[in-house]
Short mmCIF file of C-alpha atoms in Angstrom, two decimals:
data_model
loop_
_atom_site.label_atom_id
_atom_site.label_comp_id
_atom_site.label_asym_id
_atom_site.label_seq_id
_atom_site.Cartn_x
_atom_site.Cartn_y
_atom_site.Cartn_z
CA MET H 12 0.00 0.01 0.03
CA LYS H 13 2.82 2.35 0.83
CA VAL H 14 4.46 1.77 -2.53
CA LYS H 15 1.12 2.37 -4.30
CA ASN H 16 0.65 5.69 -2.43
CA ILE H 17 4.15 6.88 -3.35
CA VAL H 18 3.48 6.07 -7.00
CA ILE H 19 0.24 8.04 -6.94
CA ILE H 20 2.00 11.09 -5.35
CA VAL H 21 4.80 11.03 -7.97
CA VAL H 22 2.20 10.83 -10.78
CA LEU H 23 0.29 13.80 -9.37
CA ILE H 24 3.43 15.93 -9.08
CA GLY H 25 4.40 15.10 -12.61
CA ALA H 26 0.95 16.06 -13.86
CA LEU H 27 1.06 19.41 -12.06
CA LEU H 28 4.53 20.23 -13.45
CA GLY H 29 3.35 19.32 -16.93
CA ALA H 30 0.36 21.56 -16.65
CA LYS H 31 2.56 24.43 -15.43
CA PHE H 32 4.90 24.26 -18.41
CA LEU H 33 1.96 23.76 -20.81
CA PHE H 34 -0.20 26.67 -19.67
CA PHE H 35 2.45 29.03 -18.00
CA PRO H 36 5.63 28.76 -20.02
CA SER H 37 8.69 30.49 -18.42
CA GLU H 38 10.34 33.40 -20.10
CA ASP H 39 14.00 33.36 -21.04
CA PRO H 40 15.96 35.04 -18.17
CA ALA H 41 17.68 37.34 -20.71
CA LEU H 42 14.34 38.39 -22.15
CA GLN H 43 12.90 38.91 -18.67
CA GLY H 44 15.83 41.22 -17.75
CA LYS H 45 15.33 43.17 -20.98
CA LYS H 46 11.68 43.54 -20.17
CA MET H 47 12.41 44.93 -16.69
CA GLN H 48 15.08 47.23 -18.09
CA GLY H 49 12.76 48.32 -20.81
CA THR H 50 10.23 49.79 -18.30
CA PRO H 51 11.80 53.12 -17.42
CA SER H 52 11.12 54.92 -14.15
CA ASN H 53 10.20 58.59 -14.19
CA VAL H 54 12.84 60.66 -12.37
CA THR H 55 13.86 64.29 -11.81
CA ALA H 56 17.51 64.94 -12.71
CA TYR H 57 20.16 67.54 -11.99
CA VAL H 58 23.11 68.42 -14.22
CA LEU H 59 26.28 69.35 -12.34
CA LYS H 60 28.09 72.50 -13.23
CA ALA H 61 31.00 74.24 -11.46
CA GLU H 62 30.10 77.47 -9.69
CA LYS H 63 31.50 79.89 -7.20
CA LEU H 64 30.76 78.92 -3.59
CA ASN H 65 30.43 81.57 -0.95
CA ASN H 66 32.44 79.93 1.86
CA ASP H 67 30.90 81.53 4.93
CA VAL H 68 30.66 79.79 8.31
CA TYR H 69 27.92 80.67 10.80
CA ALA H 70 28.39 80.18 14.53
CA THR H 71 27.47 81.52 17.93
CA GLY H 72 29.95 82.91 20.40
CA THR H 73 30.62 84.93 23.52
CA VAL H 74 32.19 88.37 23.91
CA LEU H 75 35.13 88.56 26.26
CA ALA H 76 37.15 91.44 27.67
CA ASN H 77 40.60 91.88 26.21
CA GLU H 78 42.01 91.59 29.73
CA GLU H 79 40.17 90.79 32.94
CA VAL H 80 41.37 90.46 36.55
CA ILE H 81 39.71 90.02 39.93
CA LEU H 82 41.44 92.39 42.35
CA GLN H 83 42.63 90.58 45.50
CA PRO H 84 45.09 91.67 48.20
CA GLU H 85 48.29 89.74 48.78
CA LEU H 86 48.25 90.31 52.55
CA SER H 87 45.56 90.28 55.17
CA GLY H 88 44.68 93.55 56.89
CA LYS H 89 42.27 96.48 57.25
CA ILE H 90 41.58 98.68 54.23
CA ILE H 91 42.53 102.28 54.93
CA GLN H 92 42.06 103.59 51.40
CA LEU H 93 39.77 102.82 48.44
CA ASN H 94 40.93 105.12 45.68
CA PHE H 95 38.40 104.35 42.96
CA ARG H 96 34.77 104.71 42.08
CA GLU H 97 32.67 101.88 40.72
CA GLY H 98 32.47 101.88 36.88
CA GLU H 99 35.23 104.42 36.37
CA ALA H 100 38.21 104.13 34.09
CA VAL H 101 41.62 103.69 35.68
CA LYS H 102 45.22 103.76 34.40
CA LYS H 103 47.86 101.10 34.69
CA GLY H 104 49.80 101.47 37.97
CA GLN H 105 47.13 103.60 39.63
CA LEU H 106 46.81 102.85 43.42
CA LEU H 107 43.37 101.40 44.01
CA VAL H 108 43.44 99.92 47.49
CA LYS H 109 45.75 100.48 50.49
CA ILE H 110 45.88 98.13 53.47
CA ASN H 111 47.12 99.27 56.91
CA ASP H 112 50.93 98.86 57.02
CA ALA H 113 51.82 100.85 60.21
CA ASP H 114 53.74 97.98 61.72
CA LEU H 115 55.67 97.31 58.53
CA GLN H 116 56.54 101.02 58.16
CA ALA H 117 57.85 101.11 61.79
CA ASN H 118 59.98 98.01 61.11
CA TYR H 119 61.26 99.60 57.91
CA LYS H 120 62.41 102.79 59.74
CA LYS H 121 64.16 100.68 62.41
CA LEU H 122 66.06 98.66 59.79
CA ASP H 123 66.87 101.77 57.85
CA LEU H 124 68.60 103.23 60.90
CA GLN H 125 70.45 99.99 61.58
CA LEU H 126 71.60 99.96 57.99
CA SER H 127 73.01 103.44 58.30
CA LEU H 128 74.94 102.49 61.42
CA ALA H 129 76.23 99.29 59.80
CA GLU H 130 77.32 101.25 56.79
CA GLU H 131 79.34 103.74 58.89
CA LYS H 132 80.91 100.85 60.83
CA LEU H 133 81.83 99.12 57.56
CA LYS H 134 83.63 102.26 56.32
CA ARG H 135 85.65 102.56 59.53
CA GLN H 136 86.56 98.85 59.38
CA LYS H 137 87.68 99.28 55.82
CA GLN H 138 90.04 102.12 56.85
CA LEU H 139 91.47 100.03 59.70
CA LEU H 140 92.00 97.12 57.40
CA SER H 141 93.99 99.29 54.98
CA ILE H 142 96.51 100.05 57.72
CA SER H 143 96.38 96.54 59.20
CA GLY H 144 94.49 97.77 62.26
CA ILE H 145 92.10 94.79 62.09
CA SER H 146 92.17 91.40 60.53
CA GLN H 147 90.38 90.37 57.36
CA GLU H 148 87.98 88.20 59.40
CA GLU H 149 86.78 91.21 61.43
CA TYR H 150 86.18 93.16 58.31
CA ASP H 151 84.22 90.30 56.72
CA ILE H 152 81.99 90.10 59.83
CA ALA H 153 81.14 93.82 59.50
CA GLN H 154 80.44 93.36 55.78
CA ASN H 155 78.12 90.40 56.53
CA GLN H 156 76.20 92.37 59.16
CA PHE H 157 75.64 95.16 56.66
CA ASN H 158 74.42 92.73 54.02
CA VAL H 159 71.96 90.99 56.43
CA ILE H 160 70.37 94.25 57.48
CA LYS H 161 70.04 95.39 53.88
CA ALA H 162 68.30 92.07 53.01
CA ASP H 163 65.91 92.50 55.92
CA LEU H 164 65.15 96.03 54.75
CA ASP H 165 64.43 94.81 51.21
CA PHE H 166 62.08 92.11 52.61
CA VAL H 167 60.09 94.65 54.58
CA ALA H 168 59.90 96.94 51.54
CA ALA H 169 58.49 93.98 49.52
CA GLN H 170 55.90 93.36 52.30
CA ILE H 171 54.85 97.07 52.23
CA ALA H 172 54.42 96.83 48.46
CA LYS H 173 52.01 93.94 48.95
CA THR H 174 49.75 96.14 51.07
CA GLU H 175 48.98 98.11 47.87
CA VAL H 176 46.64 96.96 45.12
CA LYS H 177 47.42 98.76 41.83
CA ALA H 178 45.71 98.60 38.42
CA PRO H 179 47.51 95.99 36.29
CA PHE H 180 46.42 97.64 33.07
CA ASP H 181 44.20 100.43 31.71
CA GLY H 182 40.62 99.38 32.17
CA VAL H 183 37.28 99.92 33.87
CA ILE H 184 36.55 98.99 37.49
CA GLY H 185 33.47 96.92 38.19
CA LEU H 186 31.25 96.92 41.33
CA LYS H 187 33.13 96.81 44.58
CA ASN H 188 32.49 94.06 47.16
CA VAL H 189 34.11 95.77 50.19
CA SER H 190 34.23 99.19 51.88
CA GLU H 191 36.92 101.20 53.52
CA GLY H 192 37.64 99.84 57.00
CA ALA H 193 36.84 96.25 56.04
CA TYR H 194 39.26 93.48 57.01
CA VAL H 195 40.39 91.55 53.93
CA SER H 196 42.52 88.47 53.20
CA PRO H 197 44.13 87.10 50.00
CA THR H 198 40.90 85.32 49.19
CA THR H 199 38.72 88.47 49.28
CA ASN H 200 37.39 89.68 45.90
CA ILE H 201 37.60 93.45 46.08
CA ALA H 202 36.30 94.19 42.55
CA SER H 203 36.98 93.30 38.93
CA ILE H 204 38.86 95.34 36.34
CA GLN H 205 38.28 94.79 32.65
CA GLN H 206 39.85 96.17 29.57
CA LEU H 207 37.03 96.82 27.09
CA ASP H 208 38.89 98.16 24.06
CA PRO H 209 39.39 95.95 22.17
CA VAL H 210 37.12 93.00 22.97
CA LYS H 211 37.49 89.34 22.03
CA ILE H 212 34.84 87.03 20.55
CA ASP H 213 35.18 83.29 21.21
CA PHE H 214 33.34 80.79 19.01
CA SER H 215 33.63 77.27 17.67
CA VAL H 216 33.55 75.83 14.12
CA ALA H 217 33.33 72.23 12.86
CA GLU H 218 36.63 70.35 12.56
CA ARG H 219 36.33 70.22 8.77
CA TYR H 220 37.22 73.95 8.76
CA SER H 221 40.38 73.43 10.79
CA SER H 222 42.60 73.72 7.72
CA SER H 223 40.70 76.71 6.33
CA VAL H 224 40.59 79.09 9.34
CA LYS H 225 43.67 81.20 9.84
CA LYS H 226 44.81 84.26 11.65
CA GLY H 227 43.62 87.45 9.96
CA ASP H 228 40.39 86.02 8.51
CA LYS H 229 37.51 88.50 8.58
CA VAL H 230 34.64 88.01 11.04
CA LEU H 231 31.24 89.77 11.08
CA PHE H 232 29.22 89.52 14.26
CA SER H 233 26.28 91.13 15.99
CA VAL H 234 25.10 91.40 19.57
CA GLU H 235 21.77 92.46 21.04
CA GLY H 236 21.16 96.16 20.50
CA VAL H 237 24.29 96.70 18.41
CA ALA H 238 24.54 96.77 14.61
CA GLU H 239 26.82 94.30 12.74
CA LEU H 240 30.43 94.81 13.64
CA GLU H 241 33.66 93.58 12.00
CA GLY H 242 36.61 91.85 13.58
CA LEU H 243 39.57 89.70 12.68
CA VAL H 244 40.57 86.20 13.74
CA TYR H 245 43.10 86.68 16.51
CA ALA H 246 44.04 83.07 17.33
CA VAL H 247 43.02 79.49 16.53
CA ASP H 248 43.28 76.73 19.11
CA PRO H 249 45.69 74.07 17.85
CA LYS H 250 43.56 71.30 19.38
CA ILE H 251 40.20 69.93 18.29
CA ASP H 252 37.72 69.26 21.13
CA ILE H 253 37.25 65.46 21.17
CA ALA H 254 33.77 65.78 22.76
CA THR H 255 32.22 68.21 20.24
CA ARG H 256 34.63 67.72 17.29
CA THR H 257 34.94 71.49 16.96
CA ILE H 258 37.85 73.85 16.98
CA GLN H 259 37.93 77.03 19.14
CA VAL H 260 38.48 80.36 17.37
CA ARG H 261 39.13 83.78 18.90
CA ALA H 262 38.51 87.03 17.08
CA ILE H 263 39.27 90.64 18.16
CA CYS H 264 37.29 93.83 17.54
CA LYS H 265 37.77 97.47 18.41
CA ASN H 266 35.38 98.88 21.06
CA SER H 267 36.41 102.48 21.42
CA LYS H 268 32.91 103.57 22.56
CA ASN H 269 32.51 100.69 25.02
CA ALA H 270 29.30 99.73 23.25
CA ILE H 271 29.97 95.96 23.57
CA TYR H 272 29.97 94.32 27.01
CA PRO H 273 31.86 91.19 27.94
CA GLY H 274 29.62 88.19 28.32
CA ALA H 275 27.24 89.21 25.52
CA PHE H 276 25.87 86.52 23.15
CA ALA H 277 27.24 87.02 19.62
CA ARG H 278 26.00 85.72 16.27
CA VAL H 279 29.10 85.21 14.20
CA LYS H 280 29.80 84.89 10.42
CA LEU H 281 33.26 83.78 9.55
CA LEU H 282 34.26 84.86 6.00
CA LEU H 283 36.57 82.27 4.50
CA ASN H 284 38.08 82.26 1.04
CA ASP H 285 35.45 81.59 -1.70
CA ILE H 286 35.74 78.39 -3.77
CA ASP H 287 35.77 79.27 -7.48
CA SER H 288 34.86 75.84 -8.98
CA ALA H 289 32.59 73.98 -6.53
CA LEU H 290 30.27 71.13 -7.55
CA MET H 291 27.01 71.60 -5.60
CA ILE H 292 24.05 69.18 -5.72
CA PRO H 293 20.66 69.11 -3.98
CA THR H 294 20.91 67.41 -0.58
CA GLU H 295 18.03 64.99 -1.37
CA ALA H 296 20.17 63.39 -4.08
CA VAL H 297 22.66 62.07 -1.53
CA ILE H 298 21.88 58.57 -0.17
CA PRO H 299 23.46 57.41 3.16
CA ASP H 300 25.34 54.10 2.73
CA LEU H 301 27.00 51.68 5.10
CA LYS H 302 30.33 52.58 3.47
CA GLY H 303 29.66 56.30 3.20
CA LYS H 304 27.43 58.21 0.80
CA LYS H 305 26.33 57.70 -2.80
CA VAL H 306 24.24 59.18 -5.60
CA TYR H 307 22.66 57.70 -8.68
CA ARG H 308 24.31 58.88 -11.86
CA ILE H 309 22.50 58.61 -15.27
CA LYS H 310 24.32 57.22 -18.20
CA ASN H 311 22.67 55.98 -21.45
CA ASN H 312 19.19 56.23 -19.81
CA THR H 313 20.23 53.87 -17.00
CA VAL H 314 21.44 54.55 -13.49
CA GLU H 315 24.62 53.56 -11.73
CA PRO H 316 25.58 54.23 -8.08
CA ALA H 317 28.55 56.57 -7.56
CA LYS H 318 30.26 56.89 -4.12
CA VAL H 319 30.84 60.48 -3.18
CA ILE H 320 32.67 62.55 -0.58
CA THR H 321 30.77 65.64 0.56
CA GLY H 322 32.11 68.95 1.83
CA LEU H 323 30.46 72.24 2.69
CA ARG H 324 26.67 72.55 2.75
CA ASN H 325 24.01 75.19 2.95
CA ASP H 326 20.22 75.09 3.46
CA SER H 327 19.44 73.03 0.35
CA ARG H 328 22.69 71.94 -1.32
CA VAL H 329 25.88 70.11 -0.49
CA GLN H 330 29.37 70.29 -2.10
CA ILE H 331 30.79 67.16 -3.78
CA ILE H 332 34.52 66.95 -3.27
CA GLU H 333 35.09 63.56 -4.90
CA GLY H 334 33.06 61.03 -6.91
CA LEU H 335 31.39 63.24 -9.58
CA GLU H 336 32.58 65.47 -12.43
CA ASN H 337 31.36 68.61 -14.06
CA GLY H 338 28.53 67.79 -16.49
CA ASP H 339 27.38 64.56 -14.78
CA THR H 340 23.61 64.00 -14.56
CA ILE H 341 22.29 62.66 -11.28
CA VAL H 342 18.88 61.62 -10.00
CA VAL H 343 17.25 63.98 -7.52
CA ARG H 344 13.66 62.61 -7.18
CA GLY H 345 12.35 59.10 -7.76
CA ILE H 346 15.35 57.48 -6.08
CA MET H 347 13.51 55.03 -3.84
CA GLN H 348 12.47 52.61 -6.63
CA LEU H 349 15.78 52.56 -8.36
CA LYS H 350 18.36 49.77 -8.55
CA PRO H 351 21.70 49.67 -10.27
CA GLY H 352 21.21 49.27 -14.03
CA ALA H 353 17.55 50.32 -13.93
CA ALA H 354 16.22 52.23 -16.91
CA VAL H 355 14.99 55.76 -16.26
CA LYS H 356 13.11 58.50 -18.04
CA ILE H 357 13.96 62.06 -17.19
CA THR H 358 10.75 64.02 -16.79
CA GLU H 359 12.23 67.19 -15.30
CA ILE H 360 15.68 68.88 -15.05
CA LYS H 361 15.99 70.67 -11.72
CA LYS H 362 17.66 74.06 -11.83
#
């Protein structure tokens, strides 16, 4: 029975296969491929042409003072003089704060008198040495005493200098945090002093611009309430930030009217050298790939993938650095249904 069942199954399969070949004959694979290729897909194309690319970089930044210092005393003590007004301009070397130094001044006077006596003694010892009235050792002792007193006097003078806080540069004093008579220490913030002319602007650009940005490049920027201003790149950080993959740039701008304040938010436009012969294509033509990026290039009414390397981009187009040539025609719309070698029909040329 089992053999009979197997024979019946084989006969049925054979009958079905025969019916398939009789009523649904297969097409030749070559003819089938030609049929598929012969059904073109409607696409929108774009013809590449070299053009001048305005190579501007937009960024946001922060305005900084050219120089900024928090004024702090070097010694602890009571303030006996505050020689500035908040918000006023000061000159380099101007005395701003004086701390009580009465004890140091008294010590200085005492040492000054001792130095005078030691100097007179040293002169007499020198005369006696010249006539062999004393030994060389006695003269050397007098010389050493004179030098020790002089060193002590210099030390006290240095301590007195530390009781004075002077302006380190021309600038503007900020709001004070202490008053005359207050006791201060080296950790006390008395006030800040900032140099407002010129000002610096710090901003970051993507690492792909690292080889393009250089000292002297022009920068246009604007801050709230101030019209567009012009500056120059002052310095470029030699290191790329590994967290953001950006490079820090610092520009400098004149601020003779003190119209720009440190800490202000700045909208920056960095003007780099224009590219005379750039190949730009619409961004929708670029297809992300596991190995990079590609586009579909049209040749003889069929498409072929072309790997590309992109560069600068703007709102709607991207620069092609490598992979395409001037005059190439690429697919912009109708990409999703395409496969390599597929036939296409151009229904529109995008400008």
